[in-house]
Tab-separated table of C-alpha atoms in Angstrom:
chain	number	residue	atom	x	y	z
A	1	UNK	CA	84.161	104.864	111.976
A	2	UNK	CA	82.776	101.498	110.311
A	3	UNK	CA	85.316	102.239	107.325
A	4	UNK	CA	84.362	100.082	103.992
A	5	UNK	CA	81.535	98.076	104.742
A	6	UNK	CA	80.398	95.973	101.634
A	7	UNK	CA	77.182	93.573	101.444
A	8	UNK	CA	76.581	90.831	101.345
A	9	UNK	CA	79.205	88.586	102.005
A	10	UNK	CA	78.311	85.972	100.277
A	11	UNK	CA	75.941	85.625	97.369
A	12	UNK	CA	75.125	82.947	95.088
A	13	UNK	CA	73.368	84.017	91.392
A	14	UNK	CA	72.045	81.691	88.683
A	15	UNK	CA	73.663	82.880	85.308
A	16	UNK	CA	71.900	85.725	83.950
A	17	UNK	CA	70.013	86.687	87.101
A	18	UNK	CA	70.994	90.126	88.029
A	19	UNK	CA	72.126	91.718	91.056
A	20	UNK	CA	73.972	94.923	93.057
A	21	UNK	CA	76.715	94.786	95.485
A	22	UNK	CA	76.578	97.678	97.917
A	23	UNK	CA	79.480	99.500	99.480
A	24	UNK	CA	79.832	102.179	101.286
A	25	UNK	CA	82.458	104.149	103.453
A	26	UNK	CA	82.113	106.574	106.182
A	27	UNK	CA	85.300	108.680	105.284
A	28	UNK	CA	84.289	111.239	103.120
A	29	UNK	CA	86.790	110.086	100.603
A	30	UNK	CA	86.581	111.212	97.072
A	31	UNK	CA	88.548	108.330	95.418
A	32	UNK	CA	86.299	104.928	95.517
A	33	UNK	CA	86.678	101.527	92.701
A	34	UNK	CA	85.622	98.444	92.945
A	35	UNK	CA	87.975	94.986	92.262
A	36	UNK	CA	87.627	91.517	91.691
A	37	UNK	CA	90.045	89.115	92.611
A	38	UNK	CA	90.308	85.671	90.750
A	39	UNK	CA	93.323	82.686	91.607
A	40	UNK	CA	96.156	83.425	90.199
A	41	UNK	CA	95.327	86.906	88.676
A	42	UNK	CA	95.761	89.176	91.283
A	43	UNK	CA	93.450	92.230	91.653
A	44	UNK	CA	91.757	93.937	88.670
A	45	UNK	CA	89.465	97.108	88.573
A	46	UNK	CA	86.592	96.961	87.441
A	47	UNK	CA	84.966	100.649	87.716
A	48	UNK	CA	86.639	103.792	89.679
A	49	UNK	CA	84.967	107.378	90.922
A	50	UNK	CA	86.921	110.167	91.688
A	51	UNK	CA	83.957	111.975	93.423
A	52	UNK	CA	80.289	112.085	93.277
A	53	UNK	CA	78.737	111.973	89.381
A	54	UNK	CA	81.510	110.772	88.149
A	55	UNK	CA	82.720	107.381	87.459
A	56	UNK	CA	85.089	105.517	84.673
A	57	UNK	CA	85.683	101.962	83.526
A	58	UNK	CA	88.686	100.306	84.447
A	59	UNK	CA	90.609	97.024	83.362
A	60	UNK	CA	87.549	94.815	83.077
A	61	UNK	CA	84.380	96.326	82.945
A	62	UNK	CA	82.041	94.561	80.777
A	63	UNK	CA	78.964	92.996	82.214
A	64	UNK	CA	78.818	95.675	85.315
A	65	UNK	CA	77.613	98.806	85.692
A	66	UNK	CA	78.155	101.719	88.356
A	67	UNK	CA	76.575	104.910	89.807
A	68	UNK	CA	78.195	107.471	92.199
A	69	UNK	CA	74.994	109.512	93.448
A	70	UNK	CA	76.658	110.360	96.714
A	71	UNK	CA	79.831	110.447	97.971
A	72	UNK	CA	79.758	107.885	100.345
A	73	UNK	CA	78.135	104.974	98.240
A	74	UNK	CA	79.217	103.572	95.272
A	75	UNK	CA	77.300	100.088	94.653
A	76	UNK	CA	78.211	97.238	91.621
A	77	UNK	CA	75.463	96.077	89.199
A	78	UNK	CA	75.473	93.028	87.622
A	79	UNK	CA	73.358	93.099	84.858
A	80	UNK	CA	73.171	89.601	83.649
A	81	UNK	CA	75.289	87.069	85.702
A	82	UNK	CA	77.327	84.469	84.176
A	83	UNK	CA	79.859	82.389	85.156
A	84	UNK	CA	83.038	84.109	84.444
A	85	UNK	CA	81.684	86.391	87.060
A	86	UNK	CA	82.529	84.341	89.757
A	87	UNK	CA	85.373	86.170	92.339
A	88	UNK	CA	85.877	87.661	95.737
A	89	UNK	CA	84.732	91.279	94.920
A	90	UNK	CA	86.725	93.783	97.001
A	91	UNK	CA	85.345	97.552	97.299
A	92	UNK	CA	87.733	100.488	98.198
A	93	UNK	CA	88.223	103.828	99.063
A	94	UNK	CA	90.773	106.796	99.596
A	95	UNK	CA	90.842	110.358	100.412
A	96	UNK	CA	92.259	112.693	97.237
A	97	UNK	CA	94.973	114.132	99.289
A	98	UNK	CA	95.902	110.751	101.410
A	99	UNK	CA	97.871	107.821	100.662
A	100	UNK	CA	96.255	105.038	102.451
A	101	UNK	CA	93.783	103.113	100.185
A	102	UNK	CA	90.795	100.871	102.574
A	103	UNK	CA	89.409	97.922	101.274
A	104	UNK	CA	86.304	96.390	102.177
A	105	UNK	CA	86.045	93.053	103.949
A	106	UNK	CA	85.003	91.862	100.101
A	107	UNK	CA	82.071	89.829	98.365
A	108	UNK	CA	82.195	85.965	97.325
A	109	UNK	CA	80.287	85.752	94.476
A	110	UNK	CA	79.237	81.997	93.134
A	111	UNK	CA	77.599	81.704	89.626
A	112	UNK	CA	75.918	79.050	88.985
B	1	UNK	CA	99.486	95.376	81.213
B	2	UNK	CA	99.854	94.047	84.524
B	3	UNK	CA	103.120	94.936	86.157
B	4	UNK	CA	105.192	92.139	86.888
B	5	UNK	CA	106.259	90.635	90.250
B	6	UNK	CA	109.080	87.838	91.094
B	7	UNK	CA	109.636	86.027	92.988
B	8	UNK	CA	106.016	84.346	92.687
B	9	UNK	CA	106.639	83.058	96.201
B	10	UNK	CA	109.550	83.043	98.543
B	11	UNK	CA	109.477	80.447	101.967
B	12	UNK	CA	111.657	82.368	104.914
B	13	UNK	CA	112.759	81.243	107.732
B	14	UNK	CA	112.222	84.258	110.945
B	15	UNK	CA	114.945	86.469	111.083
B	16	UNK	CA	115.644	86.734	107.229
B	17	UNK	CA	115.314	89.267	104.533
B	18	UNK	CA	113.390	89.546	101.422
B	19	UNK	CA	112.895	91.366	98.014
B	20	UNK	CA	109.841	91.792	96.419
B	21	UNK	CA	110.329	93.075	92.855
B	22	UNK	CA	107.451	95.302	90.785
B	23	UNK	CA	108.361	95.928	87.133
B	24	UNK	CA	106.038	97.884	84.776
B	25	UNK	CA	106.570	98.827	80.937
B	26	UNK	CA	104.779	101.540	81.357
B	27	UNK	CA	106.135	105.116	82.802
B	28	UNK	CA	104.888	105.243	85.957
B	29	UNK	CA	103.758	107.791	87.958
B	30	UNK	CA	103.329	106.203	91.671
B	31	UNK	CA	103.490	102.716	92.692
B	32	UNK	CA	101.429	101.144	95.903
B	33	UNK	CA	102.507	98.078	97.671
B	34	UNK	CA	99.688	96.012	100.013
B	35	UNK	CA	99.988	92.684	101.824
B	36	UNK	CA	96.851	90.718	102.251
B	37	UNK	CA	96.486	87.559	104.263
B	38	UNK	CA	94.468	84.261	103.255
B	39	UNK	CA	90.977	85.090	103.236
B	40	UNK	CA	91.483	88.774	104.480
B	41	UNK	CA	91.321	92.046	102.390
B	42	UNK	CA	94.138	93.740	101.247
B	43	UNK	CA	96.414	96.280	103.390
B	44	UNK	CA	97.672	99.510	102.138
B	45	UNK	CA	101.665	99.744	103.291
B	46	UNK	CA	103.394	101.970	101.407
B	47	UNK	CA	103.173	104.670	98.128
B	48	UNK	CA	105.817	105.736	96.374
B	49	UNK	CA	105.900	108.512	93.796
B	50	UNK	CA	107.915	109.087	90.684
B	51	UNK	CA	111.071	110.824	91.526
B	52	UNK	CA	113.265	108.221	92.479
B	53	UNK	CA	112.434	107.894	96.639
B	54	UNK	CA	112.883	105.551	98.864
B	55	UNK	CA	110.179	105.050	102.300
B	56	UNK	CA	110.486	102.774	104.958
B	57	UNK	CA	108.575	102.146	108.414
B	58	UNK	CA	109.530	99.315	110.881
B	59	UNK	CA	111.652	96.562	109.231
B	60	UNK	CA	109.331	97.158	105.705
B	61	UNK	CA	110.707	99.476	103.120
B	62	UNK	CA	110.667	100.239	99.468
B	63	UNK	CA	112.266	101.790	96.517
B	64	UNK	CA	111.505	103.208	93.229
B	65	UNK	CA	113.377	103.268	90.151
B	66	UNK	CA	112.086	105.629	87.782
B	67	UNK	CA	114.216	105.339	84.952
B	68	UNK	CA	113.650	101.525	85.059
B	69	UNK	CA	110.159	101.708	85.796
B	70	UNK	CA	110.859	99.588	88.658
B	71	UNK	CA	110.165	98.713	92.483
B	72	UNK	CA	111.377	96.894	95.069
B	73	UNK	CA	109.764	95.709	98.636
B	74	UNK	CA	112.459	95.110	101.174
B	75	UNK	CA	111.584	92.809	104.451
B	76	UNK	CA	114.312	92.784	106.727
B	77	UNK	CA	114.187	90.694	109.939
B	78	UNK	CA	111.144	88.697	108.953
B	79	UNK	CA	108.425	88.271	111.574
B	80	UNK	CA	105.555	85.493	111.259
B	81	UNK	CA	103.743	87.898	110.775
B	82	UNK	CA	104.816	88.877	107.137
B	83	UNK	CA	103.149	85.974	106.134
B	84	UNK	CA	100.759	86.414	102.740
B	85	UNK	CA	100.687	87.967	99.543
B	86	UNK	CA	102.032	91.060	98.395
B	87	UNK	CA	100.749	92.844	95.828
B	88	UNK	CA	102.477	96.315	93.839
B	89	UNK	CA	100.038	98.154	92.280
B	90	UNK	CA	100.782	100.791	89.138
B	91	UNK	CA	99.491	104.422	88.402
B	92	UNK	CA	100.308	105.812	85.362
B	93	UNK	CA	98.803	109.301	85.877
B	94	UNK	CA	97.541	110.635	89.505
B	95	UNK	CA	94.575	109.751	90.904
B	96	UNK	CA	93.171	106.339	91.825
B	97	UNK	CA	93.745	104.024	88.955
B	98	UNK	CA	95.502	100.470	89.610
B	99	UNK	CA	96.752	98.021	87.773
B	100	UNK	CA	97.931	95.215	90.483
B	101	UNK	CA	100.247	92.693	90.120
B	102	UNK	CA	99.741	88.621	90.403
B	103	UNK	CA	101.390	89.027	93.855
B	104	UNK	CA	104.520	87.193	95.469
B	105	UNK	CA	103.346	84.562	98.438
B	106	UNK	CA	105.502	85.363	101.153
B	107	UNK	CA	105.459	82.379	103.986
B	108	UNK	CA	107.793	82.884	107.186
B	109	UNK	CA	108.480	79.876	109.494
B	110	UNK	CA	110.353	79.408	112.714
């Protein structure tokens, strides 16, 4: 099993360029979101899914968008970069009836 | 609201203990503790649902306080490789949704 696999690794945008981070896992788990991590602020979620078709915002979602058209991939759009949006991006994923939440090996994003 | 975490960082020497505290002022339904190292993702180590328990595996253990809204992280024996930042993250309902803490940077040295 590959796990959460997220791409790219790194990316650099120029502000209101647009963009979509993939991830995907290879556990059939229902329960996927997507974070971004910023000094000093810890980890905030962006977008969850609970299964296919069906996705909610979380703590910060303005300026990104999400789709859950299967159940393994669950990819981040950036409509319109900007600066702000510059973090380590960290995709992850967990089974409805498990415990253990897997992260992704995480996006560095760079706005310029 | 972001739950809150103290100590913000706590130096060790090997061999010691530590607390990690999570407080929320929000009921709580489960709380999640991960550890992630410098330039590494976060690790899932423990969950802990409403109802007062109290897990453990190895020398890393936790507790929750339900009346207080409240958890603790306890590292007994400390190993270099406790090193990095934990994090306690809060559910309110069941499901997936997180809110994380700033985290507590943990360093352990001989």
């Amino acid at each position: 099993n590959a796990g959460v696999t997220q791409t790219p690794k790194f990316q650099v945008l120029k502000t209101g360029q647009s963009m979509t981070l993939q991830c995907a896992q290879d556990m059939n788990h229902e329960y996927m979101s997507w974070y971004r991590q910023d000094p000093g602020m810890g980890l905030r979620l962006i977008h969850y899914s609970v299964g296919a078709g069906i996705t909610d915002q979380g703590e910060v979602p303005n300026g990104y968008n999400v789709s859950r058209s299967t159940t393994e991939d669950f990819p981040l759009r950036l409509l319109s970069a900007a600066p702000s949006q510059t973090s380590v991006y960290f995709c992850a994923s967990r089974g409805r009836h498990t415990d253990t939440q897997y992260f992704g090996p995480g996006t560095r994003l760079t706005v310029l | 609201q972001q739950p809150v975490q103290s100590p913000q960082a706590v130096i060790l020497r090997e061999g010691e203990d530590a607390v990690i505290n999570c407080s929320s002022s929000k009921a709580l339904y489960s709380v999640h503790w991960y550890r992630q190292k410098h330039g590494e993702a976060p690790v899932f180590l423990m969950i802990l649902l409403k109802g007062g328990e109290q897990k453990g595996h190895d020398k890393i253990s936790a507790s929750f306080n339900e009346k207080k809204q409240q958890s603790s992280l306890y590292l007994t024996a400390s190993q270099l490789s406790y090193s990095g930042t934990y994090f306690c993250g809060t559910a309110t309902g069941g499901g997936n949704k997180l809110t994380f803490g700033t985290g507590t940077q943990l360093k352990v040295e001989l």
